[in-house]
Amino acid sequence: MENVRELIQIMTRRFGFLDRNCCSVGDTDLSLVQSHILYEIDRQHQPSMQQIAQTLGIDITTFSKQIQSLVKMKLVKKTPSPDDRRVSILSLTTEGTFIATMIDQEMNQYLEEVFGYMSVEEREMVLRSIKLLNANMAKSKKCCNPIGE
Amino acid sequence: MENVRELIQIMTRRFGFLDRNCCSVGDTDLSLVQSHILYEIDRQHQPSMQQIAQTLGIDITTFSKQIQSLVKMKLVKKTPSPDDRRVSILSLTTEGTFIATMIDQEMNQYLEEVFGYMSVEEREMVLRSIKLLNANMAKSKKCCNPIGE
DNA sequence: ATTAAATACTTGAATTTTTCAACTAAATTC
DNA sequence: GAATTTAGTTGAAAAATTCAAGTATTTAAT
């Protein structure tokens, strides 16, 4: 097998650069981690702290502090769960949703550019490949599942 | 276009987890960044500080300090360039090479597992796709090129 | 019903990492 | 040969991470 690791390293690094560059909206500057937190809160349904921390593989104490700053920045809201009062349900404020949307737009714009260089068939192939990769990485017990970190 | 960002986010996150889990060899614990630095020094030919810092998109002052700790850990060596005495050429020590090799092995082992779940055709498709992605991301001026950070 | 154990999260103090502004030293340019 | 640029360093401040210990609530065990 040719140098797969190298190919993947380059790819993930590039996406990493993209991610980092997409974290400033207006006068709000987010760290990479913070933008990922917003993204996940937006995506998941009434997530608890644990859930988001786990999907992102962030230690819960670090996460707790990150959420505190996001709350202070008025991007995230914490609501005690009625089912279990230990649990905090996370949600985005209006401003948080706005920021998340802006970031998402910028990311998509970039992705559209990149995919725009490809033919329709290539595009389909690439998407199929990514799905395949994701599915097969999920099979591995070794690591990489957000669960079992 | 379906949710490309989501697919990619999941993929890069998984590789990120992998990366993080692969940084301990024996009693040497490396941070993710440090393992990437070793990887790049190993890969490039007589690289300078600037070169590695730039490919990884790390600020040169942060990088300078990271290299200092790697030198202290005896994994990296700094040699003043004969051509330009401002420049430091980076190289791995024997132990550094060993660590880098071990990490590489573990990464490859994991990748082999993941690719092992695929058919030969799928594997080829995935690799072709990653190359295609890399090539097309390189075309974009917007970001993601290590240069222009 | 009461106690023990587990879970969800927080806090404070120590460490590490990152960042910024200012610096040295060598090389280039004018 | 003075001014500028480039490569890298340093110190002090800010941000992020980690660890050990804490609270509060829920679940399980007796």
Coordinates of C-alpha atoms (C1' of nucleotides) in Angstrom, one line a residue:
Chain A
M1 CA 0.0 0.0 0.0
E2 CA 1.3 3.4 -0.9
N3 CA 1.7 6.0 1.7
V4 CA -1.9 6.3 3.0
R5 CA -0.9 8.0 6.2
E6 CA 0.7 10.8 4.3
L7 CA -2.3 11.4 2.1
I8 CA -4.6 11.4 5.1
Q9 CA -2.3 13.6 7.1
I10 CA -2.3 16.2 4.4
M11 CA -6.0 16.0 3.9
T12 CA -6.9 16.4 7.6
R13 CA -4.3 19.1 8.0
R14 CA -5.9 21.1 5.2
F15 CA -9.3 20.7 6.7
G16 CA -7.8 21.7 10.0
F17 CA -6.5 25.0 8.5
L18 CA -9.9 25.6 7.0
D19 CA -11.5 25.1 10.4
R20 CA -9.2 27.5 12.1
N21 CA -9.7 30.2 9.6
C22 CA -13.4 30.0 9.9
C23 CA -13.7 31.0 13.5
S24 CA -14.1 34.7 13.4
V25 CA -17.4 36.3 12.7
G26 CA -17.7 40.1 13.0
D27 CA -16.0 41.0 16.3
T28 CA -16.5 37.5 17.8
D29 CA -13.4 35.4 17.8
L30 CA -13.8 31.8 18.5
S31 CA -11.2 29.2 19.1
L32 CA -11.3 26.0 17.0
V33 CA -12.7 24.1 19.9
Q34 CA -15.3 26.6 20.6
S35 CA -16.5 26.6 17.0
H36 CA -16.8 22.8 17.2
I37 CA -18.8 23.0 20.4
L38 CA -21.3 25.4 18.7
Y39 CA -21.5 23.1 15.7
E40 CA -22.2 20.1 17.8
I41 CA -24.8 21.8 20.1
D42 CA -26.5 22.9 16.9
R43 CA -26.5 19.5 15.4
Q44 CA -27.5 17.4 18.4
H45 CA -31.0 17.3 19.9
Q46 CA -31.1 18.8 23.4
P47 CA -27.6 17.6 24.2
S48 CA -26.2 17.4 27.7
M49 CA -22.7 18.5 28.6
Q50 CA -21.5 14.9 28.7
Q51 CA -22.8 14.2 25.3
I52 CA -21.1 17.1 23.6
A53 CA -17.9 16.6 25.5
Q54 CA -17.9 13.0 24.6
T55 CA -18.5 13.5 20.9
L56 CA -15.7 16.0 20.8
G57 CA -13.4 13.9 23.0
I58 CA -12.9 16.8 25.4
D59 CA -12.3 16.2 29.0
I60 CA -15.4 17.1 31.0
T61 CA -13.6 19.6 33.2
T62 CA -12.1 21.4 30.3
F63 CA -15.4 21.3 28.6
S64 CA -17.2 22.8 31.7
K65 CA -14.9 25.8 31.5
Q66 CA -15.3 26.2 27.8
I67 CA -19.0 26.2 28.2
Q68 CA -18.7 28.8 30.9
S69 CA -16.9 31.2 28.6
L70 CA -19.4 30.5 25.8
V71 CA -22.2 31.3 28.2
K72 CA -20.4 34.4 29.2
M73 CA -20.1 35.3 25.5
K74 CA -23.9 34.8 25.3
L75 CA -23.6 32.2 22.6
V76 CA -24.7 29.2 24.6
K77 CA -27.5 28.6 27.2
K78 CA -27.5 26.0 29.9
T79 CA -30.9 24.7 31.1
P80 CA -31.3 22.2 33.9
S81 CA -33.0 19.1 32.6
P82 CA -36.4 18.5 34.1
D83 CA -35.8 14.7 34.0
D84 CA -32.6 14.8 35.9
R85 CA -31.6 17.9 37.7
R86 CA -27.9 17.0 37.6
V87 CA -27.9 17.3 33.8
S88 CA -27.5 20.6 31.9
I89 CA -29.2 20.8 28.5
L90 CA -27.2 22.9 26.1
S91 CA -28.6 25.1 23.5
L92 CA -27.5 28.0 21.3
T93 CA -28.8 31.5 21.9
T94 CA -30.0 33.6 19.0
E95 CA -26.5 35.0 18.6
G96 CA -24.9 31.6 19.0
T97 CA -27.1 30.3 16.2
F98 CA -26.2 33.2 14.1
I99 CA -22.5 32.7 14.6
A100 CA -22.8 29.0 14.0
T101 CA -24.7 29.7 10.8
M102 CA -22.1 32.1 9.5
I103 CA -19.3 29.7 10.2
D104 CA -21.3 27.0 8.5
Q105 CA -21.8 29.2 5.4
E106 CA -18.2 30.0 5.2
M107 CA -17.2 26.3 5.4
N108 CA -19.8 25.3 2.8
Q109 CA -18.7 28.1 0.5
Y110 CA -15.1 26.8 0.7
L111 CA -16.3 23.2 0.2
E112 CA -18.3 24.2 -2.8
E113 CA -15.3 25.8 -4.3
V114 CA -13.2 22.7 -3.8
F115 CA -15.9 20.4 -5.1
G116 CA -16.6 22.8 -7.9
Y117 CA -13.2 21.9 -9.4
M118 CA -14.4 18.3 -9.8
S119 CA -16.7 16.6 -12.3
V120 CA -20.0 15.3 -11.1
E121 CA -18.7 11.8 -11.1
E122 CA -15.7 12.7 -9.2
R123 CA -17.8 14.5 -6.6
E124 CA -19.9 11.5 -6.2
M125 CA -16.9 9.3 -5.8
V126 CA -15.4 11.5 -3.2
L127 CA -18.5 11.6 -1.1
R128 CA -19.0 7.9 -1.4
S129 CA -15.4 7.4 -0.3
I130 CA -15.8 9.6 2.8
K131 CA -18.9 7.8 3.8
L132 CA -17.1 4.5 3.3
L133 CA -14.2 5.7 5.4
N134 CA -16.5 6.9 8.2
A135 CA -18.4 3.7 8.2
N136 CA -15.3 1.6 8.4
M137 CA -13.5 3.7 11.0
A138 CA -16.6 3.2 13.1
K139 CA -16.0 -0.5 12.9
S140 CA -12.7 -0.3 14.6
K141 CA -12.6 -0.8 18.3
K142 CA -9.0 0.4 18.5
C143 CA -9.8 4.0 18.8
C144 CA -11.4 6.9 16.9
N145 CA -14.9 6.3 18.1
P146 CA -15.9 9.3 20.1
I147 CA -17.0 6.7 22.5
G148 CA -14.2 4.9 24.2
E149 CA -11.9 7.8 24.2
Chain B
M1 CA -25.4 18.9 -2.2
E2 CA -26.0 16.8 0.9
N3 CA -24.3 17.6 4.1
V4 CA -20.7 17.5 3.1
R5 CA -19.4 19.5 6.0
E6 CA -20.9 17.0 8.4
L7 CA -19.3 14.0 6.6
I8 CA -15.9 15.7 6.6
Q9 CA -16.2 16.9 10.2
I10 CA -16.8 13.3 11.3
M11 CA -14.0 12.0 9.2
T12 CA -11.4 14.5 10.4
R13 CA -12.6 14.2 14.0
R14 CA -12.0 10.4 13.8
F15 CA -8.6 10.8 12.4
G16 CA -8.0 13.4 15.1
F17 CA -8.9 10.9 17.8
L18 CA -6.6 8.4 16.2
D19 CA -3.8 10.9 16.2
R20 CA -4.2 11.7 19.8
N21 CA -4.2 8.1 20.9
C22 CA -1.0 7.3 19.0
C23 CA 1.3 9.7 20.9
S24 CA 2.6 7.6 23.7
V25 CA 5.5 5.3 23.1
G26 CA 6.9 3.5 26.2
D27 CA 7.3 6.2 28.8
T28 CA 7.5 9.1 26.3
D29 CA 4.3 11.0 26.1
L30 CA 3.9 13.4 23.2
S31 CA 1.3 15.9 22.5
L32 CA -0.5 15.8 19.2
V33 CA 1.4 18.8 18.0
Q34 CA 4.7 17.3 19.0
S35 CA 4.0 14.0 17.2
H36 CA 3.1 16.0 14.0
I37 CA 6.4 17.9 14.4
L38 CA 8.4 14.7 14.5
Y39 CA 6.5 13.4 11.6
E40 CA 7.2 16.4 9.4
I41 CA 10.9 16.6 10.4
D42 CA 11.2 13.0 9.4
R43 CA 9.4 13.6 6.1
Q44 CA 11.1 16.7 4.9
H45 CA 14.7 17.0 3.7
Q46 CA 16.8 19.0 6.1
P47 CA 14.0 21.3 7.1
S48 CA 14.5 24.6 8.8
M49 CA 12.3 25.8 11.7
Q50 CA 10.3 28.1 9.4
Q51 CA 9.6 25.3 7.0
I52 CA 8.1 22.9 9.6
A53 CA 6.3 25.7 11.4
Q54 CA 4.8 26.7 8.1
T55 CA 3.6 23.3 6.9
L56 CA 2.0 22.8 10.3
G57 CA 0.5 26.2 10.5
I58 CA 2.1 26.8 13.9
D59 CA 3.1 30.3 14.9
I60 CA 6.9 30.5 14.9
T61 CA 7.2 31.6 18.5
T62 CA 5.1 28.6 19.7
F63 CA 7.1 26.4 17.4
S64 CA 10.3 27.7 18.8
K65 CA 9.3 26.7 22.3
Q66 CA 7.9 23.3 21.2
I67 CA 11.3 22.6 19.5
Q68 CA 13.0 23.5 22.7
S69 CA 11.1 20.9 24.7
L70 CA 11.7 18.3 22.0
V71 CA 15.4 19.1 22.1
K72 CA 15.3 18.8 25.9
M73 CA 13.5 15.4 25.4
K74 CA 16.4 14.4 23.1
L75 CA 14.1 13.7 20.2
V76 CA 15.2 16.5 18.0
K77 CA 18.5 18.1 17.1
K78 CA 19.1 21.6 15.9
T79 CA 22.0 22.3 13.6
P80 CA 23.0 25.7 12.4
S81 CA 22.9 25.8 8.6
P82 CA 26.3 26.4 7.0
D83 CA 24.6 28.4 4.2
D84 CA 22.8 30.8 6.4
R85 CA 23.7 31.0 10.0
R86 CA 20.4 32.4 11.0
V87 CA 18.8 29.1 10.0
S88 CA 18.5 26.0 12.2
I89 CA 18.3 22.7 10.4
L90 CA 16.1 20.3 12.2
S91 CA 16.7 16.5 12.4
L92 CA 15.5 13.6 14.6
T93 CA 17.9 12.0 17.0
T94 CA 18.1 8.2 17.0
E95 CA 15.5 8.1 19.8
G96 CA 13.4 10.6 17.9
T97 CA 13.5 8.5 14.8
F98 CA 12.5 5.5 16.9
I99 CA 9.5 7.2 18.4
A100 CA 8.4 8.5 15.0
T101 CA 8.7 5.1 13.6
M102 CA 6.7 3.5 16.4
I103 CA 3.9 6.1 16.0
D104 CA 3.9 5.6 12.2
Q105 CA 3.6 1.8 12.7
E106 CA 0.6 2.2 15.0
M107 CA -1.0 4.6 12.6
N108 CA -0.5 2.3 9.7
Q109 CA -1.7 -0.6 11.6
Y110 CA -4.9 1.2 12.3
L111 CA -5.3 2.3 8.7
E112 CA -4.7 -1.2 7.5
E113 CA -7.5 -2.4 9.7
V114 CA -9.8 0.2 8.4
F115 CA -8.9 -0.4 4.8
G116 CA -9.0 -4.1 5.4
Y117 CA -12.8 -3.8 5.8
M118 CA -13.0 -2.6 2.2
S119 CA -12.8 -4.4 -1.1
V120 CA -9.8 -3.8 -3.4
E121 CA -11.9 -1.5 -5.6
E122 CA -13.3 0.5 -2.7
R123 CA -9.8 0.9 -1.4
E124 CA -8.6 2.3 -4.7
M125 CA -11.6 4.6 -4.9
V126 CA -11.0 6.0 -1.5
L127 CA -7.3 6.6 -2.2
R128 CA -8.1 8.2 -5.5
S129 CA -10.7 10.4 -3.7
I130 CA -8.3 11.6 -1.1
K131 CA -5.7 12.5 -3.7
L132 CA -8.4 14.3 -5.6
L133 CA -9.5 16.2 -2.6
N134 CA -5.9 17.2 -1.7
A135 CA -5.2 18.3 -5.2
N136 CA -8.3 20.4 -5.4
M137 CA -7.9 21.9 -1.9
A138 CA -4.5 23.0 -3.0
K139 CA -6.1 25.0 -5.8
S140 CA -8.1 27.2 -3.5
K141 CA -6.5 30.4 -2.5
K142 CA -9.0 31.0 0.2
C143 CA -7.2 29.0 2.8
C144 CA -6.0 25.6 3.8
N145 CA -2.8 25.9 2.0
P146 CA -0.1 25.7 4.7
I147 CA 1.2 28.8 3.0
G148 CA -1.0 31.8 3.5
E149 CA -1.9 31.0 7.1
Chain C
dA1 C1' -36.7 3.9 54.3
dT2 C1' -31.7 4.5 54.7
dT3 C1' -27.4 4.0 53.4
dA4 C1' -24.0 3.3 49.8
dA5 C1' -22.5 4.0 45.3
dA6 C1' -22.7 6.1 40.9
dT7 C1' -23.4 10.0 37.8
dA8 C1' -23.3 14.9 36.1
dC9 C1' -21.1 18.6 36.7
dT10 C1' -18.1 22.4 39.2
dT11 C1' -14.1 24.4 41.3
dG12 C1' -9.3 25.7 42.5
dA13 C1' -4.6 25.2 42.0
dA14 C1' -0.8 23.7 39.1
dT15 C1' 1.0 23.1 34.4
dT16 C1' 1.2 23.5 29.8
dT17 C1' 0.4 25.9 25.6
dT18 C1' -0.3 29.8 23.0
dT19 C1' 0.2 34.6 21.9
dC20 C1' 2.1 39.3 21.5
dA21 C1' 5.6 42.6 21.5
dA22 C1' 10.1 43.3 21.6
dC23 C1' 14.6 41.6 20.9
dT24 C1' 19.3 39.6 18.6
dA25 C1' 21.9 38.2 14.9
dA26 C1' 22.7 37.3 10.3
dA27 C1' 21.8 38.3 5.4
dT28 C1' 20.1 41.4 1.7
dT29 C1' 19.1 45.6 -0.5
dC30 C1' 19.8 50.1 -1.7
Chain D
dG1 C1' 27.8 51.0 4.7
dA2 C1' 23.3 52.2 6.4
dA3 C1' 18.6 50.4 6.2
dT4 C1' 15.7 46.6 5.7
dT5 C1' 14.4 42.0 5.7
dT6 C1' 14.6 37.4 7.5
dA7 C1' 15.3 33.6 11.0
dG8 C1' 14.8 32.6 15.3
dT9 C1' 14.5 33.8 20.6
dT10 C1' 12.7 35.6 24.9
dG11 C1' 9.6 37.3 28.6
dA12 C1' 5.4 38.4 30.3
dA13 C1' 0.4 37.8 29.9
dA14 C1' -3.5 35.1 28.5
dA15 C1' -5.8 31.0 27.4
dA16 C1' -6.4 26.1 27.7
dT17 C1' -5.7 21.8 29.9
dT18 C1' -5.2 18.6 33.8
dC19 C1' -5.8 16.7 38.4
dA20 C1' -7.7 16.1 42.7
dA21 C1' -11.3 17.1 45.3
dG22 C1' -15.8 18.9 45.8
dT23 C1' -21.4 19.3 45.5
dA24 C1' -25.8 17.7 44.2
dT25 C1' -28.7 14.5 42.5
dT26 C1' -30.1 9.9 41.2
dT27 C1' -29.9 4.9 41.4
dA28 C1' -29.0 0.5 43.7
dA29 C1' -28.6 -2.3 47.8
dT30 C1' -30.0 -3.7 52.2

